[in-house]
Amino acid sequence: MSRMTTHRTNTRRTTQRDTIVEVITQSPGPITVEQIHELAKKTIPSLGIATVYRTIKLLLENGTIQTVVLPDGLSRYESAALGHHHHFRCRACGNVFDLDICPVKLPKDMTLPGGYTVDDHELTFYGTCPNCQ
Ligand SMILES: [Zn+2]
Ligand SMILES: [Zn+2]
């Protein structure tokens, strides 16, 4: 009886986690906790925001997802499996989208004047997304 209960609890937790992972990986860009909650509720209407926070913490710890922090100060989350990419933030709706183009063409380990050796870069584009045009 108690084993049955444990099993059922684990299954439910796994389903919640899977749903949250799916919401994050299927999003066209990094999304906030509130957005994850809204989208995951379509699959699990009873899902509480506290569970979303807990699951995100766990997914960060086990390396499934990573945090994206833009100058608007909000933490957004995306799959940690994404390769080098950049973000586009829409000024109209505030959503952030992944761009798989990289316009930065630099030689590897380029040294800048002053002796700075560059091995990576971050770049965020701003403007209006297709939905808002
Ligand atoms: Zn937009
Ligand atoms: Zn790049």
PDB file of C-alpha atoms and ligand atoms in Angstrom:
ATOM      1  CA  MET A   1       0.000   0.000   0.000  1.00  0.00           C
ATOM      2  CA  SER A   2       2.686   2.494   1.012  1.00  0.00           C
ATOM      3  CA  ARG A   3       4.856   1.346  -1.883  1.00  0.00           C
ATOM      4  CA  MET A   4       1.925   1.962  -4.234  1.00  0.00           C
ATOM      5  CA  THR A   5       1.509   5.480  -2.853  1.00  0.00           C
ATOM      6  CA  THR A   6       5.207   6.236  -3.253  1.00  0.00           C
ATOM      7  CA  HIS A   7       5.156   4.962  -6.805  1.00  0.00           C
ATOM      8  CA  ARG A   8       2.168   7.098  -7.705  1.00  0.00           C
ATOM      9  CA  THR A   9       3.760  10.212  -6.167  1.00  0.00           C
ATOM     10  CA  ASN A  10       6.982   9.669  -8.115  1.00  0.00           C
ATOM     11  CA  THR A  11       5.087   9.203 -11.354  1.00  0.00           C
ATOM     12  CA  ARG A  12       3.207  12.435 -10.827  1.00  0.00           C
ATOM     13  CA  ARG A  13       6.417  14.331 -10.042  1.00  0.00           C
ATOM     14  CA  THR A  14       8.077  12.918 -13.157  1.00  0.00           C
ATOM     15  CA  THR A  15       5.128  13.965 -15.308  1.00  0.00           C
ATOM     16  CA  GLN A  16       5.227  17.506 -13.921  1.00  0.00           C
ATOM     17  CA  ARG A  17       8.954  17.677 -14.528  1.00  0.00           C
ATOM     18  CA  ASP A  18       8.612  16.282 -18.069  1.00  0.00           C
ATOM     19  CA  THR A  19       5.884  18.799 -18.852  1.00  0.00           C
ATOM     20  CA  ILE A  20       7.999  21.695 -17.590  1.00  0.00           C
ATOM     21  CA  VAL A  21      11.064  20.492 -19.544  1.00  0.00           C
ATOM     22  CA  GLU A  22       8.880  20.168 -22.652  1.00  0.00           C
ATOM     23  CA  VAL A  23       7.471  23.683 -22.237  1.00  0.00           C
ATOM     24  CA  ILE A  24      10.991  25.115 -21.927  1.00  0.00           C
ATOM     25  CA  THR A  25      12.518  23.171 -24.827  1.00  0.00           C
ATOM     26  CA  GLN A  26       9.577  23.820 -27.184  1.00  0.00           C
ATOM     27  CA  SER A  27       9.460  27.556 -26.523  1.00  0.00           C
ATOM     28  CA  PRO A  28      10.836  29.733 -29.372  1.00  0.00           C
ATOM     29  CA  GLY A  29      13.070  31.441 -26.807  1.00  0.00           C
ATOM     30  CA  PRO A  30      13.941  31.635 -23.126  1.00  0.00           C
ATOM     31  CA  ILE A  31      10.864  32.121 -20.897  1.00  0.00           C
ATOM     32  CA  THR A  32      10.143  33.340 -17.376  1.00  0.00           C
ATOM     33  CA  VAL A  33       8.791  31.278 -14.475  1.00  0.00           C
ATOM     34  CA  GLU A  34       5.355  32.869 -14.978  1.00  0.00           C
ATOM     35  CA  GLN A  35       5.340  31.977 -18.684  1.00  0.00           C
ATOM     36  CA  ILE A  36       6.438  28.409 -17.913  1.00  0.00           C
ATOM     37  CA  HIS A  37       3.630  28.163 -15.344  1.00  0.00           C
ATOM     38  CA  GLU A  38       0.993  29.471 -17.791  1.00  0.00           C
ATOM     39  CA  LEU A  39       2.047  27.078 -20.572  1.00  0.00           C
ATOM     40  CA  ALA A  40       2.456  24.011 -18.322  1.00  0.00           C
ATOM     41  CA  LYS A  41      -1.029  24.585 -16.852  1.00  0.00           C
ATOM     42  CA  LYS A  42      -2.504  23.777 -20.277  1.00  0.00           C
ATOM     43  CA  THR A  43      -1.299  20.200 -19.669  1.00  0.00           C
ATOM     44  CA  ILE A  44      -1.586  20.133 -15.869  1.00  0.00           C
ATOM     45  CA  PRO A  45      -4.308  22.615 -14.800  1.00  0.00           C
ATOM     46  CA  SER A  46      -3.651  21.990 -11.088  1.00  0.00           C
ATOM     47  CA  LEU A  47       0.060  22.840 -11.348  1.00  0.00           C
ATOM     48  CA  GLY A  48       1.106  25.361  -8.683  1.00  0.00           C
ATOM     49  CA  ILE A  49       3.723  28.085  -9.151  1.00  0.00           C
ATOM     50  CA  ALA A  50       5.705  26.718  -6.154  1.00  0.00           C
ATOM     51  CA  THR A  51       6.135  23.410  -7.998  1.00  0.00           C
ATOM     52  CA  VAL A  52       7.382  25.283 -11.063  1.00  0.00           C
ATOM     53  CA  TYR A  53       9.980  27.143  -8.955  1.00  0.00           C
ATOM     54  CA  ARG A  54      11.078  23.877  -7.292  1.00  0.00           C
ATOM     55  CA  THR A  55      11.334  22.035 -10.598  1.00  0.00           C
ATOM     56  CA  ILE A  56      13.338  24.856 -12.225  1.00  0.00           C
ATOM     57  CA  LYS A  57      15.797  24.802  -9.310  1.00  0.00           C
ATOM     58  CA  LEU A  58      16.214  21.048  -9.770  1.00  0.00           C
ATOM     59  CA  LEU A  59      16.620  21.330 -13.560  1.00  0.00           C
ATOM     60  CA  LEU A  60      19.282  24.024 -13.090  1.00  0.00           C
ATOM     61  CA  GLU A  61      21.125  21.824 -10.591  1.00  0.00           C
ATOM     62  CA  ASN A  62      21.155  18.769 -12.860  1.00  0.00           C
ATOM     63  CA  GLY A  63      22.207  20.820 -15.893  1.00  0.00           C
ATOM     64  CA  THR A  64      19.073  20.372 -18.031  1.00  0.00           C
ATOM     65  CA  ILE A  65      18.369  24.091 -18.314  1.00  0.00           C
ATOM     66  CA  GLN A  66      20.288  27.358 -17.934  1.00  0.00           C
ATOM     67  CA  THR A  67      19.405  30.886 -16.886  1.00  0.00           C
ATOM     68  CA  VAL A  68      19.318  33.802 -19.312  1.00  0.00           C
ATOM     69  CA  VAL A  69      19.406  37.236 -17.706  1.00  0.00           C
ATOM     70  CA  LEU A  70      18.816  40.228 -19.960  1.00  0.00           C
ATOM     71  CA  PRO A  71      19.085  43.893 -18.956  1.00  0.00           C
ATOM     72  CA  ASP A  72      15.331  43.962 -18.154  1.00  0.00           C
ATOM     73  CA  GLY A  73      16.380  42.047 -15.032  1.00  0.00           C
ATOM     74  CA  LEU A  74      14.049  39.077 -15.503  1.00  0.00           C
ATOM     75  CA  SER A  75      15.451  35.559 -15.258  1.00  0.00           C
ATOM     76  CA  ARG A  76      14.436  33.399 -18.187  1.00  0.00           C
ATOM     77  CA  TYR A  77      15.209  29.755 -18.770  1.00  0.00           C
ATOM     78  CA  GLU A  78      16.251  27.751 -21.792  1.00  0.00           C
ATOM     79  CA  SER A  79      17.585  24.288 -22.596  1.00  0.00           C
ATOM     80  CA  ALA A  80      21.251  23.891 -21.689  1.00  0.00           C
ATOM     81  CA  ALA A  81      21.686  21.782 -24.827  1.00  0.00           C
ATOM     82  CA  LEU A  82      21.398  24.763 -27.196  1.00  0.00           C
ATOM     83  CA  GLY A  83      24.576  25.591 -29.038  1.00  0.00           C
ATOM     84  CA  HIS A  84      25.996  29.064 -29.591  1.00  0.00           C
ATOM     85  CA  HIS A  85      23.089  31.381 -30.332  1.00  0.00           C
ATOM     86  CA  HIS A  86      21.776  34.871 -29.680  1.00  0.00           C
ATOM     87  CA  HIS A  87      18.567  36.417 -28.418  1.00  0.00           C
ATOM     88  CA  PHE A  88      16.090  38.883 -29.809  1.00  0.00           C
ATOM     89  CA  ARG A  89      13.912  40.850 -27.390  1.00  0.00           C
ATOM     90  CA  CYS A  90      10.711  42.377 -28.769  1.00  0.00           C
ATOM     91  CA  ARG A  91      10.134  45.889 -27.420  1.00  0.00           C
ATOM     92  CA  ALA A  92       6.377  45.560 -28.020  1.00  0.00           C
ATOM     93  CA  CYS A  93       5.511  42.256 -26.285  1.00  0.00           C
ATOM     94  CA  GLY A  94       8.672  41.796 -24.216  1.00  0.00           C
ATOM     95  CA  ASN A  95       9.141  38.207 -25.384  1.00  0.00           C
ATOM     96  CA  VAL A  96      12.607  36.885 -26.084  1.00  0.00           C
ATOM     97  CA  PHE A  97      13.340  34.673 -29.086  1.00  0.00           C
ATOM     98  CA  ASP A  98      16.284  32.485 -30.047  1.00  0.00           C
ATOM     99  CA  LEU A  99      18.184  33.436 -33.192  1.00  0.00           C
ATOM    100  CA  ASP A 100      20.434  30.816 -34.660  1.00  0.00           C
ATOM    101  CA  ILE A 101      22.348  33.332 -36.714  1.00  0.00           C
ATOM    102  CA  CYS A 102      25.613  34.747 -35.454  1.00  0.00           C
ATOM    103  CA  PRO A 103      26.707  37.906 -37.249  1.00  0.00           C
ATOM    104  CA  VAL A 104      29.983  38.087 -35.335  1.00  0.00           C
ATOM    105  CA  LYS A 105      32.753  36.847 -37.548  1.00  0.00           C
ATOM    106  CA  LEU A 106      35.929  36.949 -35.541  1.00  0.00           C
ATOM    107  CA  PRO A 107      39.044  34.866 -35.799  1.00  0.00           C
ATOM    108  CA  LYS A 108      39.323  32.372 -32.961  1.00  0.00           C
ATOM    109  CA  ASP A 109      41.169  33.720 -29.928  1.00  0.00           C
ATOM    110  CA  MET A 110      41.482  37.153 -31.440  1.00  0.00           C
ATOM    111  CA  THR A 111      43.451  39.584 -29.325  1.00  0.00           C
ATOM    112  CA  LEU A 112      41.995  43.065 -28.914  1.00  0.00           C
ATOM    113  CA  PRO A 113      44.159  46.173 -28.536  1.00  0.00           C
ATOM    114  CA  GLY A 114      45.391  46.267 -24.949  1.00  0.00           C
ATOM    115  CA  GLY A 115      46.070  42.537 -24.856  1.00  0.00           C
ATOM    116  CA  TYR A 116      42.541  41.112 -24.338  1.00  0.00           C
ATOM    117  CA  THR A 117      42.172  37.642 -25.815  1.00  0.00           C
ATOM    118  CA  VAL A 118      38.549  37.000 -26.852  1.00  0.00           C
ATOM    119  CA  ASP A 119      37.151  33.441 -26.691  1.00  0.00           C
ATOM    120  CA  ASP A 120      33.395  34.118 -26.611  1.00  0.00           C
ATOM    121  CA  HIS A 121      30.753  36.842 -26.876  1.00  0.00           C
ATOM    122  CA  GLU A 122      27.170  37.619 -25.962  1.00  0.00           C
ATOM    123  CA  LEU A 123      24.821  39.650 -28.065  1.00  0.00           C
ATOM    124  CA  THR A 124      21.158  40.638 -27.728  1.00  0.00           C
ATOM    125  CA  PHE A 125      19.094  42.170 -30.526  1.00  0.00           C
ATOM    126  CA  TYR A 126      16.146  44.513 -29.894  1.00  0.00           C
ATOM    127  CA  GLY A 127      13.252  45.410 -32.143  1.00  0.00           C
ATOM    128  CA  THR A 128       9.793  44.153 -33.119  1.00  0.00           C
ATOM    129  CA  CYS A 129       8.963  40.449 -33.449  1.00  0.00           C
ATOM    130  CA  PRO A 130       6.874  39.082 -36.396  1.00  0.00           C
ATOM    131  CA  ASN A 131       3.798  38.731 -34.111  1.00  0.00           C
ATOM    132  CA  CYS A 132       3.879  42.428 -33.235  1.00  0.00           C
ATOM    133  CA  GLN A 133       4.583  43.881 -36.693  1.00  0.00           C
TER     134      GLN A 133
HETATM  135 ZN    ZN B   1       6.486  40.927 -29.989  1.00  0.00          ZN
HETATM  136 ZN    ZN B   2      27.649  34.698 -31.823  1.00  0.00          ZN
END
